[in-house]
């Protein structure tokens, strides 16, 4: 989509857990985004990085300086918020969250992340609207339920049921859209059967 709208995308595999991507302004040969597609970085993070860098291109054009590599924390937060709303627009996100009624908190996170192809953390931050204290509490709640269910917590960069890169998919035989245990959740099915019927 970015390339269809004139933004060049350059995937770069760089063995670094601290570099996810960057953007290049038109004056320097862009608009372009560079995304670190190193195999130890999740595909969901690749997608978020591309949207985050698009946010910089749209919101912070005056901030591009080739001789300055420092990051402005306020601009980084704005680009994060832009990416979260760009990938999960308000109305669609609210509807998707509502449709998971009856699932556990972890189950809801799983369903919504799969729908939008984003990480668990992105879903949780989007749900809280990004106030740091609230996001931290929600992540703690998610981790507690995940630990109760699976006997351990998630690492910050861990992405269970994550997307596979095209290269990994080419070497494996999977159904086009794999089902997860959350699709067979009894509470979810019970809730669907209890919805009041519409009368004409």
PDB file of N, CA and C in Angstrom, residues 1 9 13 20 38 55 59 63 66 103 113 115 133 135 142-143 145 151 158-159 161 164 167 172 182:
ATOM      1  N   UNK A   1       0.821  -1.192   0.000  1.00  0.00           N
ATOM      2  CA  UNK A   1       0.000   0.000   0.000  1.00  0.00           C
ATOM      3  C   UNK A   1       0.869   1.261   0.000  1.00  0.00           C
ATOM      4  N   UNK A   9       9.594   1.367  -0.092  1.00  0.00           N
ATOM      5  CA  UNK A   9       9.819   0.512   1.070  1.00  0.00           C
ATOM      6  C   UNK A   9      11.073  -0.312   0.812  1.00  0.00           C
ATOM      7  N   UNK A  13      17.816  -6.571   6.296  1.00  0.00           N
ATOM      8  CA  UNK A  13      18.019  -7.514   7.391  1.00  0.00           C
ATOM      9  C   UNK A  13      19.303  -7.139   8.114  1.00  0.00           C
ATOM     10  N   UNK A  20      14.742  -0.920  14.388  1.00  0.00           N
ATOM     11  CA  UNK A  20      13.579  -1.470  13.699  1.00  0.00           C
ATOM     12  C   UNK A  20      13.358  -0.831  12.336  1.00  0.00           C
ATOM     13  N   UNK A  38      15.026  -8.537   9.962  1.00  0.00           N
ATOM     14  CA  UNK A  38      15.832  -9.602  10.572  1.00  0.00           C
ATOM     15  C   UNK A  38      14.890 -10.653  11.133  1.00  0.00           C
ATOM     16  N   UNK A  55       4.101   7.522   9.787  1.00  0.00           N
ATOM     17  CA  UNK A  55       3.681   8.586  10.694  1.00  0.00           C
ATOM     18  C   UNK A  55       4.696   9.711  10.748  1.00  0.00           C
ATOM     19  N   UNK A  59       3.772  13.461   9.828  1.00  0.00           N
ATOM     20  CA  UNK A  59       3.636  14.365  10.966  1.00  0.00           C
ATOM     21  C   UNK A  59       4.867  15.220  11.256  1.00  0.00           C
ATOM     22  N   UNK A  63      11.212  17.870  10.908  1.00  0.00           N
ATOM     23  CA  UNK A  63      12.202  17.355  11.860  1.00  0.00           C
ATOM     24  C   UNK A  63      13.340  16.584  11.192  1.00  0.00           C
ATOM     25  N   UNK A  66      19.687  15.326   8.330  1.00  0.00           N
ATOM     26  CA  UNK A  66      20.636  14.256   8.045  1.00  0.00           C
ATOM     27  C   UNK A  66      21.749  14.202   9.081  1.00  0.00           C
ATOM     28  N   UNK A 103     -14.946 -14.221  25.191  1.00  0.00           N
ATOM     29  CA  UNK A 103     -13.600 -14.771  25.235  1.00  0.00           C
ATOM     30  C   UNK A 103     -12.858 -14.218  26.445  1.00  0.00           C
ATOM     31  N   UNK A 113      -5.481  -9.348  17.388  1.00  0.00           N
ATOM     32  CA  UNK A 113      -4.151  -9.252  16.777  1.00  0.00           C
ATOM     33  C   UNK A 113      -4.117  -9.985  15.432  1.00  0.00           C
ATOM     34  N   UNK A 115      -6.669 -10.503  13.406  1.00  0.00           N
ATOM     35  CA  UNK A 115      -7.475  -9.757  12.446  1.00  0.00           C
ATOM     36  C   UNK A 115      -6.690  -8.600  11.830  1.00  0.00           C
ATOM     37  N   UNK A 133       0.373   4.755  32.073  1.00  0.00           N
ATOM     38  CA  UNK A 133      -0.004   4.042  33.298  1.00  0.00           C
ATOM     39  C   UNK A 133      -1.090   3.015  33.008  1.00  0.00           C
ATOM     40  N   UNK A 135      -1.796   1.625  30.089  1.00  0.00           N
ATOM     41  CA  UNK A 135      -1.247   0.576  29.236  1.00  0.00           C
ATOM     42  C   UNK A 135      -0.450  -0.412  30.076  1.00  0.00           C
ATOM     43  N   UNK A 142      -2.900  -8.713  31.302  1.00  0.00           N
ATOM     44  CA  UNK A 142      -2.734  -9.681  30.218  1.00  0.00           C
ATOM     45  C   UNK A 142      -1.689 -10.729  30.599  1.00  0.00           C
ATOM     46  N   UNK A 143      -0.555 -10.270  31.143  1.00  0.00           N
ATOM     47  CA  UNK A 143       0.524 -11.186  31.519  1.00  0.00           C
ATOM     48  C   UNK A 143       0.065 -12.160  32.614  1.00  0.00           C
ATOM     49  N   UNK A 145      -3.002 -13.254  33.235  1.00  0.00           N
ATOM     50  CA  UNK A 145      -3.893 -14.264  32.662  1.00  0.00           C
ATOM     51  C   UNK A 145      -3.125 -15.233  31.774  1.00  0.00           C
ATOM     52  N   UNK A 151       1.391 -21.013  32.152  1.00  0.00           N
ATOM     53  CA  UNK A 151       2.455 -21.302  33.098  1.00  0.00           C
ATOM     54  C   UNK A 151       3.689 -20.429  32.986  1.00  0.00           C
ATOM     55  N   UNK A 158       8.380 -11.260  22.398  1.00  0.00           N
ATOM     56  CA  UNK A 158       7.808 -12.544  22.005  1.00  0.00           C
ATOM     57  C   UNK A 158       6.424 -12.337  21.386  1.00  0.00           C
ATOM     58  N   UNK A 159       6.139 -13.099  20.337  1.00  0.00           N
ATOM     59  CA  UNK A 159       4.856 -12.968  19.638  1.00  0.00           C
ATOM     60  C   UNK A 159       4.290 -14.345  19.332  1.00  0.00           C
ATOM     61  N   UNK A 161       1.817 -17.246  18.217  1.00  0.00           N
ATOM     62  CA  UNK A 161       0.879 -17.270  17.087  1.00  0.00           C
ATOM     63  C   UNK A 161       1.173 -16.110  16.140  1.00  0.00           C
ATOM     64  N   UNK A 164       4.034 -15.488   9.896  1.00  0.00           N
ATOM     65  CA  UNK A 164       5.261 -16.018   9.319  1.00  0.00           C
ATOM     66  C   UNK A 164       5.651 -15.153   8.129  1.00  0.00           C
ATOM     67  N   UNK A 167       9.007 -16.104   3.253  1.00  0.00           N
ATOM     68  CA  UNK A 167      10.042 -17.109   3.071  1.00  0.00           C
ATOM     69  C   UNK A 167       9.758 -18.333   3.939  1.00  0.00           C
ATOM     70  N   UNK A 172       6.805 -24.340   4.282  1.00  0.00           N
ATOM     71  CA  UNK A 172       5.928 -25.135   5.133  1.00  0.00           C
ATOM     72  C   UNK A 172       4.578 -25.294   4.472  1.00  0.00           C
ATOM     73  N   UNK A 182      -8.830 -20.641  20.280  1.00  0.00           N
ATOM     74  CA  UNK A 182      -9.767 -19.579  20.681  1.00  0.00           C
ATOM     75  C   UNK A 182     -11.043 -19.593  19.848  1.00  0.00           C
TER      76      UNK A 182
END
